[in-house]
GROMACS .gro file of C-alpha atoms in nm:
model
   95
    1UNK     CA    1   0.000   0.000   0.000
    2UNK     CA    2   0.136   0.340  -0.092
    3UNK     CA    3   0.199   0.606   0.172
    4UNK     CA    4  -0.083   0.834   0.058
    5UNK     CA    5  -0.329   0.544   0.060
    6UNK     CA    6  -0.215   0.437   0.406
    7UNK     CA    7  -0.241   0.791   0.540
    8UNK     CA    8  -0.594   0.823   0.405
    9UNK     CA    9  -0.700   0.483   0.543
   10UNK     CA   10  -0.542   0.555   0.882
   11UNK     CA   11  -0.714   0.895   0.900
   12UNK     CA   12  -1.047   0.731   0.823
   13UNK     CA   13  -0.987   0.473   1.095
   14UNK     CA   14  -0.899   0.748   1.344
   15UNK     CA   15  -1.223   0.927   1.256
   16UNK     CA   16  -1.419   0.605   1.299
   17UNK     CA   17  -1.267   0.538   1.643
   18UNK     CA   18  -1.340   0.896   1.752
   19UNK     CA   19  -1.701   0.861   1.640
   20UNK     CA   20  -1.742   0.526   1.816
   21UNK     CA   21  -1.589   0.655   2.140
   22UNK     CA   22  -1.770   0.989   2.109
   23UNK     CA   23  -1.445   1.169   2.198
   24UNK     CA   24  -1.168   1.350   2.019
   25UNK     CA   25  -0.867   1.122   2.062
   26UNK     CA   26  -0.503   1.186   1.990
   27UNK     CA   27  -0.277   0.942   1.806
   28UNK     CA   28  -0.134   0.769   2.119
   29UNK     CA   29  -0.485   0.702   2.250
   30UNK     CA   30  -0.591   0.565   1.912
   31UNK     CA   31  -0.282   0.342   1.913
   32UNK     CA   32  -0.379   0.215   2.260
   33UNK     CA   33  -0.731   0.146   2.134
   34UNK     CA   34  -0.589  -0.055   1.843
   35UNK     CA   35  -0.372  -0.254   2.085
   36UNK     CA   36  -0.650  -0.307   2.337
   37UNK     CA   37  -0.943  -0.399   2.113
   38UNK     CA   38  -0.897  -0.692   1.880
   39UNK     CA   39  -1.199  -0.597   1.667
   40UNK     CA   40  -1.063  -0.247   1.607
   41UNK     CA   41  -0.730  -0.404   1.511
   42UNK     CA   42  -0.906  -0.631   1.260
   43UNK     CA   43  -1.084  -0.332   1.103
   44UNK     CA   44  -0.753  -0.143   1.089
   45UNK     CA   45  -0.576  -0.436   0.922
   46UNK     CA   46  -0.862  -0.472   0.672
   47UNK     CA   47  -0.874  -0.101   0.587
   48UNK     CA   48  -0.496  -0.075   0.547
   49UNK     CA   49  -0.462  -0.411   0.369
   50UNK     CA   50  -0.224  -0.573   0.618
   51UNK     CA   51  -0.190  -0.941   0.698
   52UNK     CA   52  -0.026  -0.957   1.041
   53UNK     CA   53  -0.062  -0.768   1.366
   54UNK     CA   54   0.312  -0.704   1.374
   55UNK     CA   55   0.304  -0.539   1.031
   56UNK     CA   56   0.006  -0.327   1.132
   57UNK     CA   57   0.158  -0.206   1.459
   58UNK     CA   58   0.500  -0.130   1.312
   59UNK     CA   59   0.339   0.070   1.030
   60UNK     CA   60   0.179   0.303   1.284
   61UNK     CA   61   0.510   0.346   1.467
   62UNK     CA   62   0.690   0.419   1.138
   63UNK     CA   63   0.440   0.687   1.037
   64UNK     CA   64   0.388   0.833   1.385
   65UNK     CA   65   0.724   0.802   1.565
   66UNK     CA   66   0.605   1.008   1.862
   67UNK     CA   67   0.370   0.720   1.950
   68UNK     CA   68   0.662   0.509   2.071
   69UNK     CA   69   0.779   0.792   2.298
   70UNK     CA   70   0.440   0.863   2.454
   71UNK     CA   71   0.410   0.830   2.830
   72UNK     CA   72   0.052   0.704   2.785
   73UNK     CA   73   0.174   0.410   2.577
   74UNK     CA   74   0.447   0.323   2.828
   75UNK     CA   75   0.201   0.346   3.116
   76UNK     CA   76  -0.051   0.128   2.931
   77UNK     CA   77   0.206  -0.139   2.842
   78UNK     CA   78   0.359  -0.144   3.191
   79UNK     CA   79   0.030  -0.172   3.378
   80UNK     CA   80  -0.016  -0.501   3.560
   81UNK     CA   81  -0.349  -0.579   3.399
   82UNK     CA   82  -0.244  -0.525   3.040
   83UNK     CA   83  -0.287  -0.829   2.823
   84UNK     CA   84  -0.274  -0.787   2.448
   85UNK     CA   85  -0.398  -1.062   2.217
   86UNK     CA   86  -0.183  -1.076   1.904
   87UNK     CA   87  -0.246  -1.351   1.651
   88UNK     CA   88  -0.471  -1.535   1.900
   89UNK     CA   89  -0.195  -1.556   2.165
   90UNK     CA   90  -0.240  -1.352   2.484
   91UNK     CA   91   0.080  -1.173   2.583
   92UNK     CA   92   0.160  -0.982   2.897
   93UNK     CA   93   0.365  -0.675   2.828
   94UNK     CA   94   0.648  -0.504   3.010
   95UNK     CA   95   0.882  -0.231   2.894
   0.00000   0.00000   0.00000
């Protein structure tokens, strides 16, 4: 997928998540929502034409590098109750 197409698809997904949550969310919070909710991740992978969760997550980090530096992301991943399901395997996270 070309960069312009990805940017357009990602912007549409961000708009969809904001409408569903009835809030204006920033990119780190949208990234957390993609990590947390498996259904949102499936929609994101479908809209951006990606096959694996790893590919989908790394694409966001490549296009939005400030996401990896966000304190919200670090706090979310380091919380004791965080369990992310990637490719049908639950994983506990720690940074």
